[in-house]
Coordinates of C-alpha atoms and ligand atoms in Angstrom, one line a residue:
M1 CA -12.9 -16.6 24.0
A2 CA -14.2 -18.4 20.3
F3 CA -10.7 -18.3 18.0
E4 CA -8.3 -17.2 21.0
P5 CA -4.8 -17.9 19.2
I6 CA -5.3 -15.1 16.6
F7 CA -5.9 -12.7 19.8
Q8 CA -2.7 -14.2 21.0
P9 CA 0.0 -11.2 20.8
L10 CA 3.2 -12.4 18.3
K11 CA 7.0 -11.5 19.7
F12 CA 10.1 -10.9 16.9
R13 CA 12.9 -10.2 18.0
N14 CA 12.8 -6.8 18.2
L15 CA 8.7 -6.1 17.7
T16 CA 5.5 -7.6 19.7
V17 CA 1.7 -7.0 17.5
K18 CA -0.8 -7.6 19.0
N19 CA -2.9 -10.1 16.9
R20 CA -1.5 -12.7 14.5
I21 CA -3.7 -10.9 11.3
F22 CA -1.8 -8.3 9.2
R23 CA -3.3 -6.4 6.5
S24 CA -1.3 -7.5 3.9
N25 CA 0.6 -4.8 1.6
V26 CA -2.2 -3.2 -1.0
A27 CA -0.9 -0.6 -3.2
G28 CA -3.2 2.5 -4.9
R29 CA -2.7 5.3 -6.2
F30 CA -3.4 7.6 -3.3
D31 CA -0.5 10.0 -3.6
N32 CA 1.5 12.8 -5.5
Y33 CA 2.8 12.3 -8.5
D34 CA 6.2 13.6 -6.7
G35 CA 6.0 11.2 -4.5
S36 CA 5.3 13.4 -1.2
G37 CA 2.2 11.5 0.5
S38 CA -1.5 12.9 0.5
Q39 CA -3.9 12.4 3.7
T40 CA -6.1 9.9 1.6
R41 CA -3.1 7.3 2.3
I42 CA -3.7 8.4 5.8
N43 CA -7.3 7.7 6.4
W44 CA -7.1 4.6 3.9
E45 CA -4.3 3.1 6.4
V46 CA -6.7 4.3 9.9
K47 CA -9.3 2.2 8.3
F48 CA -7.4 -1.1 9.1
A49 CA -5.9 0.4 12.6
K50 CA -9.3 0.8 13.7
G51 CA -10.7 -2.6 12.3
G52 CA -8.6 -4.0 14.8
V53 CA -5.5 -5.7 12.8
G54 CA -2.7 -6.1 14.6
A55 CA -0.2 -4.3 12.2
I56 CA -0.4 -2.8 8.8
I57 CA 2.7 -3.5 6.3
S58 CA 2.4 -0.8 3.9
S59 CA 1.9 -0.8 -0.2
F60 CA 5.2 -1.1 -2.6
V61 CA 7.3 2.1 -1.2
P62 CA 9.9 3.6 -3.9
V63 CA 13.4 3.8 -2.1
H64 CA 14.4 5.5 -5.7
L65 CA 12.7 7.1 -8.6
R66 CA 13.8 4.5 -10.7
G67 CA 12.2 1.8 -9.0
R68 CA 8.5 3.3 -8.9
I69 CA 6.0 1.5 -10.8
V70 CA 3.3 4.0 -10.5
P71 CA 3.6 7.7 -10.3
N72 CA 1.2 8.5 -7.4
Y73 CA 2.7 6.1 -4.5
A74 CA 4.4 7.7 -1.8
M75 CA 8.0 7.5 -1.9
I76 CA 10.6 7.2 0.5
D77 CA 13.1 8.4 -1.5
H78 CA 13.9 10.9 0.4
D79 CA 14.1 13.3 4.2
R80 CA 12.0 15.5 3.2
H81 CA 9.6 12.5 2.9
I82 CA 9.7 11.2 7.1
P83 CA 7.5 13.6 8.0
F84 CA 4.6 12.5 6.1
W85 CA 5.4 8.8 7.1
R86 CA 5.8 9.9 10.8
A87 CA 2.8 10.9 10.1
V88 CA 1.0 8.4 8.9
G89 CA 2.7 5.8 12.0
N90 CA 1.0 8.5 14.6
A91 CA -2.1 8.4 12.9
V92 CA -2.4 4.3 13.3
H93 CA -0.6 4.0 16.6
E94 CA -3.6 5.2 17.5
Y95 CA -5.6 2.5 17.9
D96 CA -2.3 0.2 19.1
C97 CA -1.8 -1.2 15.6
R98 CA 2.0 -1.4 14.3
F99 CA 3.1 -0.1 11.1
I100 CA 6.0 -2.0 9.2
L101 CA 6.7 -0.3 5.4
Q102 CA 7.5 -2.0 2.4
L103 CA 11.2 -1.2 0.6
S104 CA 10.1 -2.0 -2.7
H105 CA 12.3 -1.7 -6.2
G106 CA 9.9 -2.1 -9.6
G107 CA 13.3 -3.1 -11.3
R108 CA 11.8 -4.4 -15.2
Q109 CA 8.2 -4.7 -13.3
R110 CA 6.2 -1.9 -13.4
D111 CA 2.5 -0.3 -14.2
I112 CA 2.4 3.2 -15.8
Q113 CA 5.5 4.4 -16.7
G114 CA 5.7 8.0 -15.9
I115 CA 7.2 10.8 -17.4
E116 CA 10.9 10.5 -15.0
Y117 CA 12.9 8.0 -16.2
P118 CA 12.0 5.2 -19.7
T119 CA 13.9 2.2 -18.5
G120 CA 14.2 1.0 -16.1
L121 CA 16.9 -1.4 -14.0
S122 CA 17.1 -4.9 -13.4
S123 CA 19.8 -8.0 -13.5
T124 CA 19.0 -8.7 -16.8
S125 CA 18.3 -6.2 -20.2
K126 CA 15.9 -8.8 -21.0
P127 CA 12.1 -6.4 -21.3
D128 CA 9.6 -7.8 -18.7
P129 CA 7.4 -10.4 -20.7
S130 CA 4.8 -8.6 -19.4
H131 CA 3.5 -5.8 -20.5
G132 CA 7.0 -5.6 -22.2
F133 CA 9.2 -2.9 -20.3
Q134 CA 12.6 -2.3 -21.8
C135 CA 15.5 -2.7 -18.6
E136 CA 19.2 -2.4 -18.5
A137 CA 21.7 -4.4 -16.7
M138 CA 22.4 -3.3 -13.9
T139 CA 26.3 -2.5 -13.2
V140 CA 28.1 -3.3 -10.6
D141 CA 28.4 0.7 -9.2
Q142 CA 24.5 0.9 -9.9
I143 CA 23.7 -2.4 -7.8
R144 CA 26.0 -0.5 -4.9
A145 CA 23.6 3.0 -5.6
T146 CA 20.8 0.4 -4.8
V147 CA 21.6 -1.1 -2.0
D148 CA 22.6 2.0 -0.5
A149 CA 18.7 3.6 -1.8
F150 CA 16.9 0.3 0.5
A151 CA 19.2 1.3 3.0
E152 CA 18.4 5.1 3.3
G153 CA 14.6 4.0 2.8
A154 CA 15.9 2.2 6.4
R155 CA 17.3 4.4 7.8
R156 CA 14.1 7.0 6.8
A157 CA 11.8 4.9 8.1
R158 CA 13.2 4.1 11.5
E159 CA 13.6 8.4 12.2
A160 CA 9.9 8.3 11.5
G161 CA 8.6 6.4 13.9
L162 CA 8.0 3.2 12.0
D163 CA 7.7 -0.3 13.9
G164 CA 10.3 -2.0 11.1
V165 CA 10.7 -2.4 7.2
E166 CA 9.7 -5.2 4.8
L167 CA 11.7 -6.2 1.6
H168 CA 9.3 -6.3 -1.3
G169 CA 11.2 -9.5 -2.1
A170 CA 8.3 -11.0 -3.6
N171 CA 6.3 -11.1 -6.8
G172 CA 8.5 -10.6 -9.6
Y173 CA 10.0 -7.1 -8.4
L174 CA 13.5 -6.2 -8.1
I175 CA 14.5 -8.8 -5.5
T176 CA 12.4 -11.5 -7.6
Q177 CA 14.7 -10.4 -10.4
F178 CA 17.9 -11.1 -9.3
L179 CA 16.8 -14.1 -6.8
S180 CA 15.0 -16.0 -9.8
S181 CA 16.1 -18.6 -11.9
A182 CA 13.7 -17.8 -15.1
I183 CA 15.0 -14.5 -15.2
N184 CA 18.5 -13.6 -13.7
D185 CA 20.5 -14.4 -16.5
R186 CA 23.8 -12.3 -15.8
K187 CA 27.3 -13.6 -15.9
D188 CA 29.1 -12.0 -13.1
E189 CA 28.9 -12.7 -9.3
Y190 CA 24.8 -11.6 -9.1
G191 CA 24.5 -14.3 -11.5
G192 CA 24.3 -18.2 -11.9
S193 CA 24.3 -20.4 -8.6
L194 CA 21.6 -19.9 -6.0
E195 CA 24.4 -18.4 -3.7
N196 CA 25.1 -15.7 -6.6
R197 CA 21.3 -14.7 -6.5
A198 CA 21.1 -13.8 -3.6
R199 CA 24.1 -11.9 -3.2
F200 CA 22.5 -8.8 -4.2
V201 CA 19.0 -9.1 -1.3
L202 CA 22.2 -10.4 1.0
E203 CA 23.9 -6.6 0.9
V204 CA 20.7 -5.1 1.2
V205 CA 20.0 -7.2 5.0
R206 CA 23.6 -6.0 5.3
G207 CA 23.1 -2.6 4.7
I208 CA 20.5 -2.1 6.7
R209 CA 21.7 -3.4 9.3
K210 CA 24.7 -1.9 9.2
K211 CA 22.7 1.8 9.0
V212 CA 19.8 0.9 11.6
G213 CA 21.3 -1.3 13.5
D214 CA 20.3 -4.8 14.9
D215 CA 17.3 -3.3 17.4
F216 CA 14.7 -2.9 14.2
H217 CA 12.7 -4.9 13.1
L218 CA 13.1 -6.2 9.1
Q219 CA 11.4 -8.9 7.8
M220 CA 11.3 -10.4 3.9
K221 CA 8.2 -11.2 1.8
I222 CA 9.6 -13.9 -0.6
S223 CA 7.5 -15.5 -3.2
V224 CA 8.9 -19.1 -2.1
Q225 CA 7.4 -21.2 -5.4
E226 CA 7.9 -19.0 -8.7
N227 CA 6.2 -20.5 -11.2
C228 CA 6.7 -18.0 -13.4
D229 CA 5.3 -20.5 -16.9
A230 CA 2.1 -20.5 -15.1
V231 CA 0.8 -18.2 -18.6
S232 CA 1.4 -19.0 -21.4
F233 CA 1.0 -15.9 -23.4
F234 CA 3.0 -14.2 -20.7
N235 CA 5.8 -16.5 -21.9
I236 CA 8.1 -15.6 -18.7
G237 CA 10.1 -19.2 -19.2
P238 CA 10.9 -21.5 -16.8
S239 CA 9.6 -22.4 -13.9
G240 CA 12.1 -20.4 -11.3
N241 CA 12.9 -20.8 -7.8
T242 CA 12.0 -23.9 -6.1
A243 CA 10.6 -24.2 -2.8
A244 CA 13.6 -25.3 -1.6
E245 CA 15.7 -22.9 -3.0
S246 CA 13.8 -20.4 -1.4
A247 CA 14.0 -22.4 1.9
Q248 CA 17.7 -22.3 2.1
V249 CA 17.5 -18.2 0.7
C250 CA 15.3 -17.9 3.9
K251 CA 18.2 -19.4 5.9
W252 CA 20.7 -16.9 5.0
L253 CA 18.1 -14.4 5.0
V254 CA 18.6 -14.9 8.4
E255 CA 21.4 -15.2 9.1
A256 CA 22.5 -12.2 8.2
G257 CA 20.1 -10.3 10.5
V258 CA 16.2 -11.0 9.0
D259 CA 13.2 -10.6 11.9
A260 CA 10.6 -13.1 10.3
I261 CA 10.0 -14.3 6.5
H262 CA 6.6 -13.3 4.6
A263 CA 5.9 -16.1 1.9
S264 CA 4.0 -15.6 -1.0
T265 CA 4.0 -16.8 -3.9
G266 CA 4.9 -16.3 -8.1
G267 CA 8.1 -14.3 -10.3
F268 CA 5.9 -11.5 -11.6
F269 CA 2.9 -10.4 -10.7
P270 CA -0.8 -10.2 -10.8
H271 CA 0.1 -13.7 -11.8
P272 CA -2.9 -16.7 -11.7
Q273 CA -2.1 -17.7 -7.9
N274 CA -1.4 -14.4 -6.7
P275 CA -4.1 -13.0 -6.3
A276 CA -5.6 -16.1 -6.8
G277 CA -9.5 -15.3 -8.1
S278 CA -12.1 -16.7 -8.6
D279 CA -12.4 -15.3 -12.2
L280 CA -10.8 -13.0 -14.3
P281 CA -12.6 -9.8 -14.6
V282 CA -11.4 -9.2 -18.3
D283 CA -14.2 -7.1 -19.1
Q284 CA -13.5 -4.8 -16.1
L285 CA -9.7 -4.8 -16.8
V286 CA -10.3 -4.2 -20.3
K287 CA -11.7 -0.5 -19.0
T288 CA -8.7 0.0 -17.2
Y289 CA -5.5 -1.5 -19.0
D290 CA -5.8 1.3 -21.6
T291 CA -4.5 3.8 -19.8
M292 CA -0.9 1.4 -19.8
I293 CA -1.2 0.9 -23.4
S294 CA 1.2 3.5 -24.2
S295 CA 3.9 2.4 -21.6
G296 CA 4.8 -1.2 -22.6
D297 CA 5.9 -2.6 -25.1
G298 CA 3.5 -5.4 -25.2
A299 CA 0.6 -3.9 -23.3
F300 CA -0.7 -3.0 -26.9
R301 CA -1.3 -6.8 -27.8
N302 CA -2.1 -7.4 -24.1
Y303 CA -4.9 -4.3 -24.2
L304 CA -6.0 -6.3 -27.9
M305 CA -6.0 -9.9 -26.6
F306 CA -8.1 -8.8 -23.7
R307 CA -10.6 -6.6 -26.1
T308 CA -10.8 -9.4 -28.9
T309 CA -10.7 -12.7 -27.0
P310 CA -11.5 -12.1 -23.0
D311 CA -12.7 -15.9 -23.5
L312 CA -9.1 -17.5 -24.3
V313 CA -7.4 -15.2 -22.3
R314 CA -9.9 -16.2 -18.7
R315 CA -9.2 -19.9 -19.6
E316 CA -6.1 -20.0 -20.3
W317 CA -5.2 -17.6 -16.8
Q318 CA -7.7 -19.6 -14.5
K319 CA -5.7 -23.3 -16.0
T320 CA -3.0 -22.5 -13.2
V321 CA -5.2 -20.8 -10.7
P322 CA -7.0 -23.0 -7.8
K323 CA -10.0 -23.9 -7.3
P324 CA -12.3 -21.7 -5.2
E325 CA -12.4 -24.0 -2.1
E326 CA -8.4 -24.1 -2.3
I327 CA -7.6 -20.3 -2.2
E328 CA -7.8 -19.7 1.7
G329 CA -4.4 -20.5 2.9
L330 CA -2.8 -22.1 -0.4
N331 CA -0.2 -20.6 0.0
L332 CA 0.1 -23.0 3.7
P333 CA 2.1 -25.6 2.6
D334 CA 5.4 -23.5 1.3
A335 CA 5.1 -21.4 5.1
R336 CA 5.4 -24.7 6.8
R337 CA 8.5 -25.6 4.4
V338 CA 10.0 -21.9 5.4
K339 CA 9.3 -22.4 8.9
E340 CA 11.0 -25.8 9.4
A341 CA 14.2 -23.9 7.6
V342 CA 14.6 -21.0 9.7
S343 CA 13.8 -20.1 13.7
V344 CA 12.2 -16.8 13.0
P345 CA 8.4 -16.1 12.7
V346 CA 6.4 -17.0 9.3
I347 CA 4.3 -14.7 8.4
C348 CA 1.4 -16.0 5.4
T349 CA -0.3 -14.6 2.9
G350 CA -3.1 -16.0 0.7
G351 CA -7.1 -15.8 0.8
F352 CA -7.3 -16.2 4.3
Q353 CA -10.5 -15.0 5.7
T354 CA -12.4 -17.3 8.2
A355 CA -11.4 -17.6 11.8
S356 CA -11.8 -20.9 12.6
F357 CA -9.0 -21.9 9.5
I358 CA -6.5 -19.3 10.5
T359 CA -7.1 -20.3 14.1
A360 CA -6.4 -24.5 12.7
A361 CA -3.7 -23.0 11.1
L362 CA -1.8 -21.0 13.7
E363 CA -2.7 -24.0 16.0
R364 CA -1.0 -27.1 13.4
G365 CA 2.4 -24.4 13.8
D366 CA 1.9 -23.9 9.0
C367 CA 2.8 -20.6 9.7
D368 CA 3.2 -18.0 13.0
A369 CA 0.7 -14.7 11.5
V370 CA -1.5 -14.3 8.4
S371 CA -1.5 -11.4 6.5
I372 CA -4.5 -10.3 4.6
A373 CA -5.6 -8.0 1.9
R374 CA -8.4 -8.7 -0.2
P375 CA -11.1 -9.8 2.5
L376 CA -9.4 -6.5 4.1
I377 CA -10.6 -4.4 1.5
A378 CA -13.9 -6.3 1.5
N379 CA -14.3 -6.0 5.6
N380 CA -12.1 -3.6 6.6
D381 CA -13.7 -4.7 10.0
L382 CA -12.9 -8.5 10.1
V383 CA -10.8 -8.6 13.0
E384 CA -13.3 -7.2 15.2
I385 CA -16.0 -9.5 13.9
F386 CA -13.8 -12.1 14.2
R387 CA -13.5 -10.7 18.4
R388 CA -17.5 -10.9 17.8
G389 CA -17.2 -15.0 17.9
Q390 CA -18.3 -14.6 14.5
D391 CA -16.7 -17.3 11.8
R392 CA -17.1 -15.1 8.6
A393 CA -18.2 -11.8 7.3
D394 CA -21.9 -11.9 6.1
R395 CA -20.7 -10.3 3.3
P396 CA -16.7 -12.6 2.5
C397 CA -14.7 -11.4 0.1
T398 CA -15.9 -13.4 -3.0
Y399 CA -11.6 -13.3 -5.1
C400 CA -13.5 -11.8 -7.7
N401 CA -10.0 -9.6 -8.5
K402 CA -11.9 -6.3 -9.1
C403 CA -10.2 -4.7 -6.9
L404 CA -6.7 -5.9 -8.5
V405 CA -7.9 -4.8 -12.1
N406 CA -9.2 -1.1 -11.6
V407 CA -6.2 0.0 -9.2
V408 CA -4.3 1.3 -12.4
E409 CA -6.7 3.3 -13.1
N410 CA -9.4 3.8 -10.1
P411 CA -9.4 3.6 -5.9
L412 CA -8.3 1.6 -4.5
G413 CA -11.6 -0.6 -3.0
C414 CA -14.2 -3.5 -3.6
Y415 CA -15.6 -2.8 -6.6
E416 CA -18.1 -6.4 -5.6
E417 CA -21.2 -4.7 -7.0
A418 CA -23.3 -7.9 -5.5
R419 CA -21.7 -7.3 -2.3
Y420 CA -23.7 -4.3 -2.0
P421 CA -27.9 -3.1 -1.3
S422 CA -26.6 -0.7 -4.3
R423 CA -23.9 -0.1 -7.3
E424 CA -24.4 3.7 -5.0
A425 CA -23.3 2.4 -2.0
M426 CA -20.6 1.1 -3.4
I427 CA -19.3 3.9 -5.0
A428 CA -20.1 5.9 -1.8
E429 CA -17.8 3.0 -0.3
I430 CA -15.2 3.6 -2.2
M431 CA -14.9 6.9 -2.0
S432 CA -15.2 7.7 1.6
V433 CA -11.1 7.3 1.4
F434 CA -11.4 10.5 0.7
T435 CA -12.1 11.6 3.9
P436 CA -11.4 13.9 5.6
P437 CA -10.1 15.5 3.2
Q438 CA -5.9 17.4 3.7
F439 CA -3.3 16.7 4.6
H440 CA -0.9 19.7 6.3
Ligands
LIG501 C1 -4.8 -4.5 -5.1 C2 -3.6 -5.0 -4.9 C3 -2.4 -4.3 -4.6 C4 -1.1 -5.3 -3.9 N1 -0.5 -4.7 -3.6 C5 0.4 -5.1 -3.0 C6 2.1 -4.3 -2.7 O1 1.7 -3.1 -2.4 N2 2.9 -5.5 -2.0 C7 3.2 -6.4 -2.5 O2 4.2 -7.3 -1.3 N3 1.7 -7.0 -2.1 C8 0.7 -6.8 -3.3 N4 -0.5 -7.2 -3.8 C9 -0.7 -8.8 -2.6 C10 -1.2 -8.4 -1.4 O3 -0.3 -8.5 -0.5 C11 -1.5 -10.4 -1.3 O4 0.0 -10.9 -0.7 C12 -2.1 -11.2 -2.2 O5 -3.5 -10.5 -2.7 C13 -2.7 -12.3 -1.0 O6 -3.7 -12.1 -0.6 P1 -5.5 -12.1 -0.4 O7 -5.9 -13.1 -0.9 O8 -5.4 -11.7 0.9 O9 -6.0 -11.1 -1.0 C14 -1.8 -6.4 -3.8 C15 -3.1 -7.4 -3.7 C16 -4.1 -6.6 -4.6 C17 -5.1 -6.9 -4.9
LIG502 S1 -13.3 -6.7 -4.7 FE1 -14.0 -7.2 -3.3 S2 -15.3 -9.0 -3.6 FE2 -13.9 -8.4 -5.3 S3 -11.3 -9.6 -4.9 FE3 -11.3 -7.3 -4.3 S4 -12.1 -7.4 -2.0 FE4 -13.0 -9.4 -3.0

C-alpha cells in the first residue's frame, strides 16, 4: 500500500489508534450557552470519523466556568454533561475512530467574556496583552480547586466511555500561563524556576492519575517554543520557554504519568506560527472582531488598528510567519527534540496535508503521528484520499486562516471561496454541520 507508515496502528500505553492521523483540536461555537452539548457538535465530529482519521482530539472543553474562553462551548464541569459526551464518543466509535477530550482552562486568555464572571484566573494578575482581559493571580486554594476541576473532568470523560484525555498545556492558556517564563511572575512555589513553574501542571497530572487510575490514556499538548515576542503590538514581553526547557517539562510529565506528548508552538493564540498562515485576512477579521470589542480592554484598540491600518497589521503579523513552503511540518524539529527526551509517543501538529511528507516524517522518526486541523476542515476525508494513493487533496487547504478569523462569530468551516465552485456551495458546505438538527 502507498504511504504505508500512515496506516500502521499506533500503540500508546493505554490506547491503540488505527492509523497515524489525528484530527487536531478545533473549537467552534457549536453548543449551548450553559455548556450543554448540541447535535451540531456530534455532526461535526462524525464528519472526521467518517473521513478516516484514527482519533479525534476534541476542541477546548472547559473544566470550569471560569476557564471558558467563549460561550457556546460544550463543557465538562458537571456530571450532567456525561451523557452528552457519551453520545459524542458512541457516534465516532461507529467508524472505529477514538475520541480524546481536551481538558482546558483559559486562565486570562479569552475571546468573549459572557455574562457569568468578569475576571479570569491566572498565574499572574497582569491582563492578557492581546485583548486586555483582566485577571487575578490564583491563590493556593484556587490552584487546588482548579487541579481538582481537571481531575474531575478526566473522571467524567472516563465515565462517558471516551478513549482518553489531553491536557491543554499549549497556546497560552492557563497551563502555559504557569509554565511560561514570559508570563508567570509569581514569587511563591508556583513561580520562578522551571521546576516551580511546572508544579501546577504536575499536580494536575497526579490529581488525574489519582482519580482515574493508571490505565486511562492521558496526553499533554505543549507549546515547545513560546516565542511570546513574535508580535510587537501585543507586547507580551520576553520570548518565554525554549525547546530545551519544554523537553525537560515533558520528561517530568512522563515521570508523573503522561502517556504521550502533542507538540505545538506559541505562547499565545492565535500566533504567527500557530496556525501559521499564508496571509492574515484582516478584511475578514474586522467583520467578526467587533463581537469582542466590549470584552477586553485592548480589543477596541485592536479593532481600530485592524480597520484603519490593515496593511501595517498584516506586515507586522507576517514578519515571523514561515514561508508558505515551510508551513507544512513547521514544528517537526521541536517534536524531534521532545522525542529525544521522552520514551512515550509524540504527536506533531502544524500544516500537515501531504501524504509523502507525513510518511517521510514518520519514517525519519521525527514524530509518531501527526495531528491535522485546517487541512481536515478543508477536506474532511483527507485520510481516505491518502488511502486511495493520492498524495494531496485536489483542493488543498491554502492556510489562509479565514476559518480562524470567522470562528468567533460564524460557524466553523472552510471559508476559502476559491476552493469551491461558488459562494453558494461554500455556504452549503459550512451549513451542512447543522444536519441532522437535534440532539435528544
Ligand atoms: C479554528 C481553529 C480552532 C482551534 N481550536 C483549538 C483548540 O480548541 N484547542 C487547541 O489546542 N488548538 C486549537 N487550534 C489549533 C489546532 O489544533 C492546530 O494545532 C493548529 O491549527 C495547527 O495545525 P494545522 O496547521 O493543521 O491547522 C485551533 C485551530 C483553528 C484553525
Ligand atoms: S479557510 Fe479553508 S483553506 Fe483557509 S485555512 Fe481554513 S480550512 Fe484552510
